[in-house]
Amino acid sequence: LAKTTQPISMDSYEGQEVNITCSHNNIATNDYITWYQQFPSQGPRFIIQGYKTKVTNEVASLFIPADRKSSTLSLPRVSLSDTAVYYCLVGDAGGYQKVTFGTGTKLQVIP
Amino acid sequence: DTGVSQNPRHKITKRGQNVTFRCDPISEHNRLYWYRQTLGQGPEFLTYFQNEAQLEKSRLLSDRFSAERPKGSFSTLEIQRTEQGDSAMYLCASSSTGVETQYFGPGTRLLVL
């Protein structure tokens, strides 16, 4: 399983765009990149998944460069409710995925 | 709500007692996972079922831990002779073959006194 590295924490003001970068230097050809969000005392919640280039949904965007050795989760105009821990994971989305979480990035949104 | 559900949400027990948690996955999902999460850490994989077959177990799953998924639907995780170090959040997730996004339940928080 490809190991990921993320910043431990980030602070942002409300209304700002937040970009969280994850590095995964040994990502395999079949691996997808998935981001989860977790609030205290809740299970992780799926945010977005991608393989290459850019993926956008109603919650976030995911930017993946051509070499796929990193990815950036972009949260537009964050609000206080976006304060959470964000996990980046890589794995083969086509088969069984023994997901390995790191410590994630704790995002604190400041009013 | 058709998401993953877990019961109970909280459990307080005394050291040495046995506890059992239940997970009901999303109905069409054939894969089910158990994780354990301690404070400040990401979830750690414990075990994985495909239908009723338990296909992988982590080294974290000691002899005191057992998981079942008898009919390929709900699953139970039992901890025997609980220890204070077992205090954690126990998370269940499910997914479908070929679409491996895992959907998590709310977790069961265990406190062993």
PDB file of C-alpha atoms in Angstrom, chain A residues 34 36 38 41-46 49 87 92-103, chain B residues 9 31 33 35 37 40-43 45 48 56 89 91 98-102 104-106 109:
ATOM      1  CA  THR A  34      -9.453   8.983  -1.965  1.00  0.00           C
ATOM      2  CA  TYR A  36     -12.214  11.260   3.738  1.00  0.00           C
ATOM      3  CA  GLN A  38     -13.944  12.956   9.927  1.00  0.00           C
ATOM      4  CA  SER A  41     -16.934  11.044  17.493  1.00  0.00           C
ATOM      5  CA  GLN A  42     -18.108  10.165  13.983  1.00  0.00           C
ATOM      6  CA  GLY A  43     -16.953   7.743  11.335  1.00  0.00           C
ATOM      7  CA  PRO A  44     -14.974   9.021   8.335  1.00  0.00           C
ATOM      8  CA  ARG A  45     -17.078  10.348   5.492  1.00  0.00           C
ATOM      9  CA  PHE A  46     -16.130   9.913   1.842  1.00  0.00           C
ATOM     10  CA  GLN A  49     -11.933  10.097  -5.285  1.00  0.00           C
ATOM     11  CA  TYR A  87      -7.427  11.835   5.415  1.00  0.00           C
ATOM     12  CA  ASP A  92      -6.680  -0.116  -5.759  1.00  0.00           C
ATOM     13  CA  ALA A  93     -10.279   0.983  -6.189  1.00  0.00           C
ATOM     14  CA  GLY A  94     -10.984  -1.948  -8.445  1.00  0.00           C
ATOM     15  CA  GLY A  95     -10.467  -4.598  -5.854  1.00  0.00           C
ATOM     16  CA  TYR A  96     -10.458  -5.182  -2.131  1.00  0.00           C
ATOM     17  CA  GLN A  97      -8.938  -2.201  -0.453  1.00  0.00           C
ATOM     18  CA  LYS A  98      -7.307  -2.622   2.934  1.00  0.00           C
ATOM     19  CA  VAL A  99      -7.415   1.025   3.721  1.00  0.00           C
ATOM     20  CA  THR A 100      -4.532   2.494   5.669  1.00  0.00           C
ATOM     21  CA  PHE A 101      -5.206   5.776   7.343  1.00  0.00           C
ATOM     22  CA  GLY A 102      -2.437   8.068   8.483  1.00  0.00           C
ATOM     23  CA  THR A 103      -2.933  10.700  11.157  1.00  0.00           C
TER      24      THR A 103
ATOM     25  CA  ARG B   9     -23.065   3.818  20.077  1.00  0.00           C
ATOM     26  CA  ARG B  31     -17.740  -6.239   1.759  1.00  0.00           C
ATOM     27  CA  TYR B  33     -14.596  -3.944   7.418  1.00  0.00           C
ATOM     28  CA  TYR B  35     -11.457  -0.660  12.283  1.00  0.00           C
ATOM     29  CA  GLN B  37      -9.496   4.246  16.295  1.00  0.00           C
ATOM     30  CA  GLY B  40      -5.576  11.434  17.783  1.00  0.00           C
ATOM     31  CA  GLN B  41      -4.941   8.562  15.417  1.00  0.00           C
ATOM     32  CA  GLY B  42      -6.481   7.477  12.157  1.00  0.00           C
ATOM     33  CA  PRO B  43      -8.554   4.303  12.010  1.00  0.00           C
ATOM     34  CA  PHE B  45      -7.721  -1.910  10.050  1.00  0.00           C
ATOM     35  CA  TYR B  48     -12.414  -7.722   6.442  1.00  0.00           C
ATOM     36  CA  GLU B  56      -8.108 -10.957   6.353  1.00  0.00           C
ATOM     37  CA  MET B  89     -13.803   3.795  18.884  1.00  0.00           C
ATOM     38  CA  LEU B  91     -15.728   1.565  13.313  1.00  0.00           C
ATOM     39  CA  GLY B  98     -15.545  -3.216  -7.943  1.00  0.00           C
ATOM     40  CA  VAL B  99     -16.452   0.084  -6.301  1.00  0.00           C
ATOM     41  CA  GLU B 100     -14.212   0.169  -3.314  1.00  0.00           C
ATOM     42  CA  THR B 101     -15.247   3.412  -1.704  1.00  0.00           C
ATOM     43  CA  GLN B 102     -15.866   2.455   1.902  1.00  0.00           C
ATOM     44  CA  PHE B 104     -18.377   4.154   7.476  1.00  0.00           C
ATOM     45  CA  GLY B 105     -20.816   3.844  10.312  1.00  0.00           C
ATOM     46  CA  PRO B 106     -20.902   6.213  13.284  1.00  0.00           C
ATOM     47  CA  ARG B 109     -17.126   4.043  21.567  1.00  0.00           C
TER      48      ARG B 109
END
